[in-house]
Short mmCIF file of C-alpha atoms and ligand atoms in Angstrom, two decimals:
data_model
loop_
_atom_site.label_atom_id
_atom_site.label_comp_id
_atom_site.label_asym_id
_atom_site.label_seq_id
_atom_site.Cartn_x
_atom_site.Cartn_y
_atom_site.Cartn_z
CA MET A 106 0.00 0.00 0.00
CA SER A 107 1.62 3.20 -1.12
CA ARG A 108 1.64 6.12 1.22
CA ARG A 109 -0.67 8.86 -0.02
CA LYS A 110 1.14 12.08 -0.46
CA LEU A 111 -0.16 14.76 1.86
CA PRO A 112 -1.05 18.07 0.24
CA LYS A 113 1.51 20.77 0.72
CA VAL A 114 0.79 23.35 3.39
CA ALA A 115 1.73 26.88 2.53
CA ALA A 116 4.43 28.34 4.73
CA PRO A 117 2.87 29.84 7.85
CA MET A 118 2.32 33.56 7.63
CA PRO A 119 3.91 35.74 10.29
CA LEU A 120 0.60 36.65 11.89
CA GLU A 121 1.37 34.96 15.20
CA LEU A 122 3.52 37.50 16.92
CA PRO A 123 6.26 36.67 19.41
CA SER A 124 5.81 38.25 22.83
CA ARG A 125 8.51 40.86 22.35
CA THR A 126 6.84 42.07 19.15
CA MET A 127 3.46 42.34 20.87
CA ARG A 128 5.01 44.36 23.68
CA ALA A 129 6.92 46.57 21.29
CA MET A 130 3.82 47.25 19.20
CA VAL A 131 1.83 48.34 22.21
CA GLU A 132 4.69 50.41 23.61
CA LEU A 133 5.31 52.24 20.36
CA ALA A 134 1.62 52.95 19.97
CA MET A 135 1.43 54.06 23.61
CA ASP A 136 4.20 56.62 23.09
CA ARG A 137 2.18 58.15 20.30
CA ILE A 138 -1.13 57.91 22.12
CA VAL A 139 0.14 59.55 25.30
CA ARG A 140 1.74 62.39 23.37
CA HIS A 141 -1.49 62.81 21.42
CA ILE A 142 -3.72 62.90 24.49
CA GLU A 143 -1.42 65.23 26.41
CA SER A 144 -1.39 67.69 23.56
CA LEU A 145 -5.17 67.62 23.01
CA PRO A 146 -5.79 71.02 24.63
CA THR A 147 -3.25 72.75 22.38
CA GLN A 148 -4.06 70.94 19.15
CA PRO A 149 -6.18 72.94 16.70
CA MET A 150 -9.92 72.37 17.11
CA HIS A 151 -10.40 71.60 13.47
CA ALA A 152 -7.86 70.77 10.82
CA VAL A 153 -9.98 69.39 8.03
CA ALA A 154 -9.05 71.95 5.38
CA GLY A 155 -7.48 70.05 2.49
CA GLY A 156 -9.33 66.93 3.61
CA LYS A 157 -10.26 65.89 0.10
CA LYS A 158 -6.68 66.12 -1.02
CA LEU A 159 -5.60 64.03 1.94
CA ALA A 160 -8.31 61.45 1.30
CA ARG A 161 -7.26 61.14 -2.35
CA MET A 162 -3.61 60.97 -1.41
CA LEU A 163 -4.36 58.02 0.87
CA ARG A 164 -6.04 55.93 -1.82
CA GLU A 165 -4.10 52.82 -2.79
CA PRO A 166 -4.70 49.38 -4.26
CA LEU A 167 -4.60 46.30 -2.00
CA PRO A 168 -0.97 46.10 -0.86
CA GLU A 169 0.64 42.75 -1.66
CA THR A 170 3.49 43.18 0.80
CA GLY A 171 3.83 44.72 4.21
CA THR A 172 4.99 48.14 5.40
CA PRO A 173 7.04 48.57 8.60
CA TYR A 174 4.83 49.22 11.64
CA GLU A 175 6.64 52.39 12.67
CA ARG A 176 6.08 53.94 9.29
CA LEU A 177 2.37 53.21 9.60
CA LEU A 178 2.29 54.78 13.06
CA ARG A 179 4.03 57.83 11.64
CA LEU A 180 1.44 58.04 8.89
CA LEU A 181 -1.47 57.70 11.34
CA PHE A 182 -0.28 60.08 14.03
CA GLY A 183 1.63 62.42 11.73
CA ARG A 184 -0.87 62.94 8.94
CA VAL A 185 -4.13 61.10 9.23
CA ILE A 186 -5.32 61.61 12.81
CA PRO A 187 -4.39 65.31 13.06
CA ALA A 188 -6.49 66.12 9.99
CA SER A 189 -9.80 66.05 11.83
CA LEU A 190 -12.20 67.78 14.16
CA ASN A 191 -10.65 67.59 17.60
CA THR A 192 -13.65 65.79 19.05
CA ALA A 193 -11.72 64.67 22.14
CA SER A 194 -10.60 68.20 23.05
CA PRO A 195 -11.84 69.99 26.17
CA GLY A 196 -12.86 72.81 23.82
CA TYR A 197 -15.24 70.63 21.85
CA LEU A 198 -18.73 72.02 22.47
CA ALA A 199 -20.20 70.92 19.15
CA TYR A 200 -22.98 68.41 18.38
CA VAL A 201 -22.90 66.19 21.47
CA PRO A 202 -19.40 65.74 22.92
CA GLY A 203 -18.26 62.73 24.93
CA GLY A 204 -14.50 62.72 24.91
CA GLY A 205 -13.50 59.06 24.88
CA LEU A 206 -12.24 57.64 28.18
CA PHE A 207 -8.79 56.13 27.97
CA HIS A 208 -9.92 53.33 30.31
CA SER A 209 -12.25 52.14 27.58
CA ALA A 210 -9.43 52.06 25.06
CA VAL A 211 -7.51 49.73 27.37
CA ALA A 212 -10.65 47.63 27.91
CA ASP A 213 -11.02 47.38 24.12
CA LEU A 214 -7.42 46.22 23.81
CA ILE A 215 -8.10 43.50 26.35
CA ALA A 216 -11.40 42.59 24.72
CA ASP A 217 -9.97 42.45 21.21
CA ALA A 218 -6.73 40.73 22.18
CA THR A 219 -8.53 37.98 24.09
CA ASN A 220 -11.24 37.88 21.42
CA ARG A 221 -13.91 36.07 23.40
CA TYR A 222 -17.35 35.58 21.90
CA VAL A 223 -20.12 37.39 23.74
CA GLY A 224 -23.03 36.90 21.34
CA MET A 225 -24.15 33.87 23.33
CA TRP A 226 -23.97 33.25 27.03
CA GLN A 227 -22.39 29.81 26.76
CA ALA A 228 -19.29 31.02 24.96
CA ALA A 229 -18.15 33.37 27.75
CA PRO A 230 -20.51 33.28 30.75
CA GLY A 231 -18.39 35.63 32.84
CA LEU A 232 -17.91 38.27 30.18
CA VAL A 233 -21.58 38.13 29.18
CA GLN A 234 -22.48 38.59 32.85
CA LEU A 235 -20.19 41.65 33.14
CA GLU A 236 -21.98 43.18 30.18
CA LYS A 237 -25.34 42.30 31.71
CA ASN A 238 -24.20 43.97 34.95
CA VAL A 239 -23.63 47.16 32.98
CA LEU A 240 -27.17 46.94 31.56
CA ASP A 241 -28.59 46.28 35.02
CA TRP A 242 -26.74 49.35 36.32
CA PHE A 243 -28.24 51.44 33.51
CA THR A 244 -31.78 50.25 34.31
CA ALA A 245 -31.10 51.14 37.96
CA ILE A 246 -29.85 54.62 36.99
CA LEU A 247 -33.15 55.23 35.17
CA ALA A 248 -35.20 53.51 37.90
CA LEU A 249 -36.73 51.11 35.40
CA PRO A 250 -38.52 48.21 37.12
CA GLU A 251 -37.50 44.60 37.66
CA GLY A 252 -37.77 42.66 34.39
CA SER A 253 -36.23 45.47 32.35
CA GLY A 254 -33.16 44.73 30.32
CA GLY A 255 -31.41 45.61 27.16
CA LEU A 256 -28.51 45.54 24.86
CA LEU A 257 -25.38 47.55 24.17
CA THR A 258 -25.33 48.69 20.56
CA THR A 259 -22.98 50.66 18.36
CA GLY A 260 -24.86 53.88 19.07
CA GLY A 261 -28.16 55.62 19.61
CA SER A 262 -29.31 55.14 16.03
CA MET A 263 -29.01 51.36 16.14
CA ALA A 264 -30.63 51.39 19.58
CA THR A 265 -33.55 53.43 18.20
CA LEU A 266 -34.03 50.95 15.37
CA ILE A 267 -34.13 48.03 17.82
CA ALA A 268 -36.61 49.87 20.05
CA LEU A 269 -38.89 50.75 17.15
CA VAL A 270 -38.85 47.21 15.74
CA THR A 271 -39.71 45.94 19.23
CA ALA A 272 -42.57 48.44 19.57
CA ARG A 273 -43.84 47.48 16.12
CA HIS A 274 -43.74 43.80 17.00
CA GLU A 275 -45.51 44.30 20.33
CA ARG A 276 -48.20 46.75 19.27
CA LEU A 277 -48.99 46.20 15.58
CA PRO A 278 -50.34 43.32 13.49
CA PRO A 279 -47.90 41.62 11.07
CA GLU A 280 -49.26 43.90 8.34
CA PHE A 281 -48.06 47.01 10.11
CA GLN A 282 -47.98 49.66 7.36
CA ARG A 283 -50.85 51.62 8.90
CA GLY A 284 -48.92 52.03 12.14
CA VAL A 285 -48.09 55.61 13.15
CA VAL A 286 -45.35 56.86 15.47
CA TYR A 287 -45.47 60.33 17.07
CA ALA A 288 -42.76 62.73 18.20
CA SER A 289 -42.05 66.44 18.19
CA ASP A 290 -40.34 68.01 15.20
CA ASP A 291 -37.28 68.51 17.44
CA VAL A 292 -36.78 64.73 17.71
CA HIS A 293 -33.49 63.32 16.41
CA HIS A 294 -33.59 62.19 12.79
CA ALA A 295 -32.56 58.70 13.94
CA LEU A 296 -36.28 58.12 14.49
CA THR A 297 -37.22 58.83 10.88
CA LYS A 298 -34.29 56.77 9.66
CA SER A 299 -35.22 53.86 11.91
CA ALA A 300 -38.85 54.01 10.81
CA ARG A 301 -37.79 53.89 7.19
CA ILE A 302 -35.48 50.91 7.78
CA ALA A 303 -38.22 49.22 9.81
CA GLY A 304 -40.51 49.37 6.78
CA PHE A 305 -42.72 52.39 7.53
CA LEU A 306 -43.55 55.09 5.03
CA THR A 307 -42.00 58.40 6.06
CA GLU A 308 -45.46 59.94 6.45
CA ARG A 309 -46.23 57.41 9.20
CA VAL A 310 -43.74 59.30 11.36
CA ARG A 311 -45.77 62.25 12.66
CA LEU A 312 -43.45 65.04 13.70
CA LEU A 313 -45.73 67.46 15.53
CA PRO A 314 -44.74 71.11 15.87
CA SER A 315 -43.09 71.49 19.26
CA ASP A 316 -44.26 74.21 21.66
CA GLU A 317 -42.38 77.45 22.35
CA HIS A 318 -40.05 75.55 24.71
CA HIS A 319 -39.34 72.93 22.04
CA ARG A 320 -41.40 70.25 23.74
CA LEU A 321 -43.92 67.87 22.28
CA CYS A 322 -47.36 69.34 22.86
CA THR A 323 -49.58 66.71 24.52
CA LYS A 324 -52.88 68.35 23.56
CA GLU A 325 -51.93 68.35 19.91
CA LEU A 326 -50.69 64.77 20.28
CA VAL A 327 -54.04 63.55 21.58
CA ARG A 328 -55.87 65.43 18.82
CA VAL A 329 -53.72 63.97 16.03
CA ILE A 330 -53.96 60.44 17.44
CA ALA A 331 -57.76 60.70 17.35
CA ARG A 332 -57.67 62.08 13.80
CA ASP A 333 -55.40 59.24 12.67
CA ARG A 334 -57.60 56.60 14.28
CA ALA A 335 -60.64 58.09 12.54
CA ALA A 336 -58.75 57.81 9.25
CA GLY A 337 -58.20 54.08 9.84
CA LEU A 338 -54.56 54.36 10.84
CA LEU A 339 -53.00 52.52 13.80
CA PRO A 340 -51.22 54.78 16.28
CA PHE A 341 -48.72 52.53 18.10
CA CYS A 342 -45.83 54.52 19.52
CA VAL A 343 -45.07 57.90 21.02
CA VAL A 344 -41.48 59.11 21.34
CA GLY A 345 -40.39 61.55 24.03
CA SER A 346 -37.04 63.32 23.86
CA ALA A 347 -35.01 63.43 27.05
CA GLY A 348 -32.73 66.17 25.82
CA THR A 349 -33.12 67.09 22.16
CA VAL A 350 -30.01 67.51 20.11
CA ASN A 351 -31.36 70.85 18.82
CA THR A 352 -31.80 72.76 22.07
CA GLY A 353 -31.47 70.25 24.91
CA ALA A 354 -35.20 70.49 25.69
CA VAL A 355 -36.76 67.65 27.67
CA ASP A 356 -40.31 66.65 26.80
CA ASP A 357 -42.86 66.32 29.60
CA LEU A 358 -42.24 62.61 29.99
CA VAL A 359 -44.83 62.13 32.73
CA ALA A 360 -47.56 63.64 30.54
CA LEU A 361 -46.45 61.65 27.50
CA ALA A 362 -46.42 58.42 29.51
CA GLU A 363 -49.99 59.21 30.56
CA VAL A 364 -51.12 59.77 26.97
CA ALA A 365 -49.36 56.58 25.87
CA LYS A 366 -51.11 54.64 28.62
CA GLN A 367 -54.54 56.07 27.83
CA GLU A 368 -54.10 55.42 24.13
CA GLY A 369 -52.48 52.02 24.49
CA LEU A 370 -49.29 53.16 22.75
CA TRP A 371 -45.69 52.09 23.29
CA PHE A 372 -43.80 54.87 25.06
CA HIS A 373 -40.24 55.28 23.83
CA VAL A 374 -37.80 57.84 25.23
CA ASP A 375 -34.80 59.07 23.27
CA ALA A 376 -32.33 59.80 26.05
CA ALA A 377 -29.23 59.39 23.87
CA TYR A 378 -27.95 62.79 24.87
CA GLY A 379 -29.60 63.37 28.25
CA GLY A 380 -30.14 59.98 29.85
CA PHE A 381 -27.06 59.67 32.04
CA PHE A 382 -27.87 62.94 33.79
CA ALA A 383 -30.26 60.72 35.74
CA LEU A 384 -27.17 59.98 37.84
CA THR A 385 -27.43 63.51 39.23
CA GLU A 386 -30.14 64.99 41.42
CA ARG A 387 -30.94 67.85 39.03
CA GLY A 388 -30.91 65.50 36.06
CA ARG A 389 -33.30 63.10 37.77
CA ALA A 390 -35.70 65.95 38.36
CA SER A 391 -35.50 67.01 34.69
CA LEU A 392 -35.98 63.47 33.44
CA ARG A 393 -38.94 62.66 35.66
CA GLY A 394 -41.14 60.11 33.93
CA ILE A 395 -38.34 58.31 32.09
CA GLU A 396 -38.92 55.38 34.44
CA LEU A 397 -42.37 54.96 32.85
CA ALA A 398 -40.96 54.28 29.39
CA ASP A 399 -41.44 51.01 27.53
CA SER A 400 -38.06 51.56 25.92
CA VAL A 401 -35.20 54.03 26.31
CA VAL A 402 -32.17 54.83 24.19
CA LEU A 403 -28.96 55.87 25.94
CA ASP A 404 -25.61 56.78 24.45
CA PRO A 405 -22.73 55.88 26.77
CA HIS A 406 -20.45 57.44 24.14
CA LYS A 407 -22.03 60.76 25.10
CA GLY A 408 -23.13 60.91 28.74
CA LEU A 409 -20.62 58.39 30.08
CA PHE A 410 -17.79 59.86 28.00
CA LEU A 411 -17.00 56.56 26.26
CA PRO A 412 -15.39 56.27 22.82
CA TYR A 413 -17.73 56.37 19.81
CA GLY A 414 -19.41 53.08 19.12
CA THR A 415 -21.27 52.52 22.37
CA GLY A 416 -25.03 52.95 22.50
CA CYS A 417 -27.71 51.19 24.49
CA VAL A 418 -31.36 50.23 24.29
CA LEU A 419 -33.29 49.36 27.44
CA VAL A 420 -36.73 47.78 27.36
CA ARG A 421 -39.18 47.62 30.26
CA ASP A 422 -40.11 44.06 29.37
CA ARG A 423 -36.80 42.52 28.44
CA LEU A 424 -38.56 39.55 26.83
CA ALA A 425 -40.18 41.89 24.30
CA LEU A 426 -36.73 42.32 22.74
CA GLU A 427 -36.49 38.56 22.33
CA ARG A 428 -40.00 38.21 20.95
CA ALA A 429 -39.12 40.76 18.30
CA HIS A 430 -35.67 39.47 17.38
CA ALA A 431 -34.89 35.88 18.38
CA VAL A 432 -34.60 33.30 15.61
CA ARG A 433 -33.24 29.80 16.17
CA ALA A 434 -30.89 27.86 13.92
CA PRO A 435 -29.78 24.22 13.98
CA TYR A 436 -26.07 25.04 14.12
CA LEU A 437 -26.43 27.17 17.25
CA PRO A 438 -26.49 25.79 20.78
CA ALA A 439 -29.91 25.23 22.34
CA LYS A 440 -31.48 28.29 23.92
CA GLN A 441 -30.74 28.48 27.61
CA SER A 442 -33.77 28.61 29.83
CA ASP A 443 -32.77 30.52 32.99
CA GLU A 444 -34.57 33.83 33.37
CA ASP A 445 -31.48 35.64 34.64
CA ILE A 446 -29.11 34.48 31.90
CA VAL A 447 -29.08 36.34 28.57
CA ASP A 448 -28.07 35.62 25.00
CA PHE A 449 -27.42 39.00 23.43
CA CYS A 450 -27.84 37.52 19.94
CA ASP A 451 -31.54 37.02 20.69
CA MET A 452 -32.15 40.66 21.57
CA GLY A 453 -31.11 42.55 18.44
CA PRO A 454 -29.94 42.13 14.84
CA GLU A 455 -26.36 41.10 15.62
CA LEU A 456 -25.08 37.56 16.11
CA SER A 457 -21.34 38.13 16.32
CA ARG A 458 -20.44 41.38 18.02
CA ASP A 459 -17.52 43.04 19.71
CA ASN A 460 -17.16 42.63 23.45
CA ARG A 461 -18.40 46.14 24.08
CA GLY A 462 -19.43 45.56 27.68
CA LEU A 463 -15.88 45.70 28.93
CA ARG A 464 -15.33 49.27 27.81
CA VAL A 465 -18.26 50.38 29.96
CA TRP A 466 -17.55 48.04 32.85
CA LEU A 467 -13.88 48.91 33.40
CA PRO A 468 -14.19 52.68 33.96
CA ILE A 469 -17.32 52.31 36.12
CA LYS A 470 -15.66 49.65 38.26
CA MET A 471 -12.42 51.61 38.56
CA HIS A 472 -14.09 54.87 39.62
CA GLY A 473 -17.58 54.07 40.80
CA ALA A 474 -20.77 55.92 39.90
CA ALA A 475 -19.85 58.81 42.21
CA THR A 476 -17.08 59.97 39.87
CA PHE A 477 -19.44 60.03 36.89
CA ARG A 478 -22.13 61.76 38.92
CA ALA A 479 -19.66 64.48 39.92
CA ALA A 480 -18.45 64.92 36.34
CA LEU A 481 -22.02 65.23 35.06
CA ASP A 482 -22.91 67.68 37.83
CA GLU A 483 -19.93 69.74 36.74
CA LYS A 484 -21.32 69.82 33.16
CA LEU A 485 -24.69 71.03 34.45
CA ASP A 486 -22.89 73.81 36.34
CA LEU A 487 -20.71 74.77 33.37
CA ALA A 488 -23.68 75.09 31.04
CA ARG A 489 -25.37 77.36 33.61
CA VAL A 490 -22.25 79.50 33.92
CA ALA A 491 -22.03 79.91 30.14
CA PHE A 492 -25.75 80.61 29.85
CA ALA A 493 -25.64 83.26 32.57
CA ALA A 494 -22.63 84.96 30.97
CA LEU A 495 -24.17 85.00 27.49
CA SER A 496 -27.51 86.22 28.86
CA GLU A 497 -25.71 89.34 30.04
CA GLU A 498 -23.81 89.90 26.81
CA PRO A 499 -25.21 92.94 24.96
CA GLY A 500 -26.83 92.06 21.65
CA VAL A 501 -27.06 88.36 22.47
CA GLU A 502 -30.39 86.55 22.53
CA VAL A 503 -30.40 83.31 24.50
CA GLY A 504 -32.88 80.45 24.17
CA ASP A 505 -34.35 78.69 27.20
CA ALA A 506 -32.10 78.19 30.23
CA PRO A 507 -30.37 74.81 29.95
CA GLU A 508 -32.46 71.99 31.33
CA LEU A 509 -29.35 69.82 31.07
CA SER A 510 -26.01 70.94 29.59
CA LEU A 511 -27.07 72.37 26.23
CA PHE A 512 -28.61 75.67 25.18
CA VAL A 513 -28.86 77.84 22.07
CA TRP A 514 -28.11 81.51 21.51
CA ARG A 515 -27.65 83.99 18.67
CA ILE A 516 -27.29 87.66 17.87
CA ARG A 517 -30.15 89.79 16.56
CA PRO A 518 -28.52 92.82 14.98
CA ALA A 519 -31.04 95.63 14.57
CA GLY A 520 -32.31 96.23 11.06
CA LEU A 521 -31.49 92.76 9.72
CA ASP A 522 -34.22 90.61 8.23
CA ALA A 523 -34.45 86.91 9.09
CA GLU A 524 -32.16 85.78 6.29
CA ALA A 525 -29.49 88.40 6.98
CA CYS A 526 -29.68 87.53 10.66
CA ASP A 527 -29.00 83.86 9.90
CA ILE A 528 -26.04 84.84 7.74
CA ALA A 529 -24.65 87.06 10.50
CA ASN A 530 -24.91 84.20 12.97
CA ARG A 531 -23.26 81.71 10.66
CA ARG A 532 -20.42 84.19 10.18
CA LEU A 533 -20.15 84.72 13.90
CA LEU A 534 -20.01 80.96 14.51
CA SER A 535 -17.26 80.59 11.98
CA ALA A 536 -15.33 83.52 13.51
CA ILE A 537 -15.52 81.85 16.93
CA ASN A 538 -14.39 78.49 15.58
CA GLN A 539 -11.63 80.08 13.55
CA ARG A 540 -9.80 80.88 16.77
CA GLN A 541 -9.26 77.14 17.05
CA ARG A 542 -9.69 76.94 20.81
CA VAL A 543 -13.32 75.85 20.94
CA HIS A 544 -15.65 74.28 18.44
CA MET A 545 -19.39 74.85 18.32
CA THR A 546 -22.08 74.00 15.81
CA GLY A 547 -25.44 75.51 14.99
CA THR A 548 -28.93 74.41 14.15
CA THR A 549 -31.93 75.85 12.40
CA LEU A 550 -35.03 76.21 14.54
CA ARG A 551 -38.45 77.44 13.46
CA ASN A 552 -37.38 81.05 13.97
CA GLY A 553 -33.97 80.84 12.38
CA PHE A 554 -30.38 79.78 12.85
CA PHE A 555 -28.97 79.45 16.37
CA ILE A 556 -25.56 78.60 17.77
CA ARG A 557 -25.50 75.61 20.11
CA PHE A 558 -23.47 75.47 23.29
CA CYS A 559 -23.20 71.84 24.42
CA VAL A 560 -20.98 70.87 27.36
CA LEU A 561 -20.47 67.16 27.85
CA SER A 562 -16.84 66.11 27.60
CA PHE A 563 -15.22 64.88 30.81
CA ARG A 564 -12.24 67.04 29.83
CA THR A 565 -14.20 70.30 29.73
CA HIS A 566 -13.80 72.44 32.87
CA ARG A 567 -14.33 76.02 34.00
CA GLU A 568 -11.20 77.33 32.25
CA HIS A 569 -12.41 75.99 28.90
CA ILE A 570 -15.79 77.66 29.34
CA GLU A 571 -13.95 80.93 30.10
CA ARG A 572 -11.94 80.43 26.92
CA ALA A 573 -15.13 79.85 24.95
CA LEU A 574 -16.66 83.02 26.38
CA GLU A 575 -13.48 84.99 25.59
CA ASP A 576 -13.57 83.82 21.99
CA ILE A 577 -17.29 84.56 21.68
CA ARG A 578 -16.73 88.09 23.04
CA ALA A 579 -13.76 88.63 20.72
CA ALA A 580 -15.79 87.49 17.72
CA LEU A 581 -18.67 89.74 18.78
CA ALA A 582 -16.32 92.71 19.14
CA GLU A 583 -14.90 92.11 15.68
CA ARG A 584 -18.34 92.59 14.22
CA GLU A 585 -18.36 96.23 15.34
CA PRO A 586 -17.26 98.55 12.55
CA PRO A 587 -13.80 100.04 13.26
CA ALA A 588 -13.99 103.41 15.08
C1 PLP B 125 -26.71 61.31 19.25
C2 PLP B 125 -28.16 61.19 19.30
C3 PLP B 125 -28.84 60.19 18.57
C4 PLP B 125 -28.13 59.28 17.61
O1 PLP B 125 -27.20 58.47 18.26
P1 PLP B 125 -25.86 57.95 17.55
O2 PLP B 125 -25.13 57.36 18.71
O3 PLP B 125 -25.17 59.11 16.94
O4 PLP B 125 -26.27 56.92 16.55
C5 PLP B 125 -30.20 60.09 18.73
N1 PLP B 125 -30.87 60.94 19.54
C6 PLP B 125 -30.26 61.91 20.24
C7 PLP B 125 -31.06 62.81 21.11
C8 PLP B 125 -28.88 62.06 20.14
O5 PLP B 125 -28.28 63.04 20.83
#
């Protein structure tokens, strides 16, 4: 019997690194990272001019051979990373800041390097439990009842989609196209996007004109629900905003919960920006009623200062998530049956997923909730300081006092019509940002363009607010014609 010749095995590729290489890689990256983080306050706030040229310069075909690691680090830290908005800077007051805790970066390194599978409980019971602890802590922060639970997602948008699909599944027949969801016209566009992805026509998302304080008007809500029912439509969900991205307004969540209850609707709260203020006493007061929600969206990458890519959906009846999402397959292990054990793959669209629990768990365990509460309280104070200062600035018109850590303001130069006023404010915003010490963004409300002032980074302190006020005053002064 002749020996069969074994097929040749290609030479092993050098992907399994020796320990000294692993250490050296991390150390070299660490040198760069530490220098980067320590220079954050003095880096320009935005360096995206020439971005297209850079993007085109970086294009290349699939490389067949490798490039030395240090050269790649030089490229990243020397050219690619600096050409961006400095979203991690203490001066970043744009959109909704967060900052990106370093702890989470280390947790991600551990999570990725150990590469455990957390989609199903059986594959890493301890790690899945740590992630479930995080979700239990979040439900406790919001005072949601026993039986609530949820899922960490990539962000608020994905969390909104999961919540809406769950609401659709719980409250509508399989032919759901007549279902209608209600929110104010200040709601985040993630709702409209989610509704579209979930199979609703855009006109089934009723964005009702918000009141003069940018809150969903309950009277109007009740009226429109009745009108829609009379037209044969199926109202199924009302969305409250717990801190809009436009002005930071918080809807009357208690009143909305009441309407939802009376009307038999699912009550969803978008707390992506504002939710973690529930850790503070003032925040809890502002967010009263959030504990009545059927589902809530939180963004740990905003209010807990985590790196981008960490959102969360919480559902009052955890099993509703499973009813809406779970599908079995013969190649997967049998579903576990203990009430207190979770399989994250049954609660949302993802099967395989990154071990994102660790990046929340590590900083909370290292510092405790008290540290986060204090940091968030500081943000509430800073927004009030900035609001008070701008309220006293001649020629400045402020919006409502900040309910949380965000407010809007603008100038109203005499003799300018609405359009000219918007142009003047856009110019002013760009003059402030051009100083490169702070970065703000604007938004268009019913009565025109406003500049937003949003404080949320853990790195932002009193001195940075002073700097922002200095730059605002300087930009305002520049507008005066020379004497
Ligand atoms: C940021 C935000 C969202 C969207 O969340 P992403 O994490 O960016 O996907 C939704 N709603 C509100 C109020 C937000 O601030």
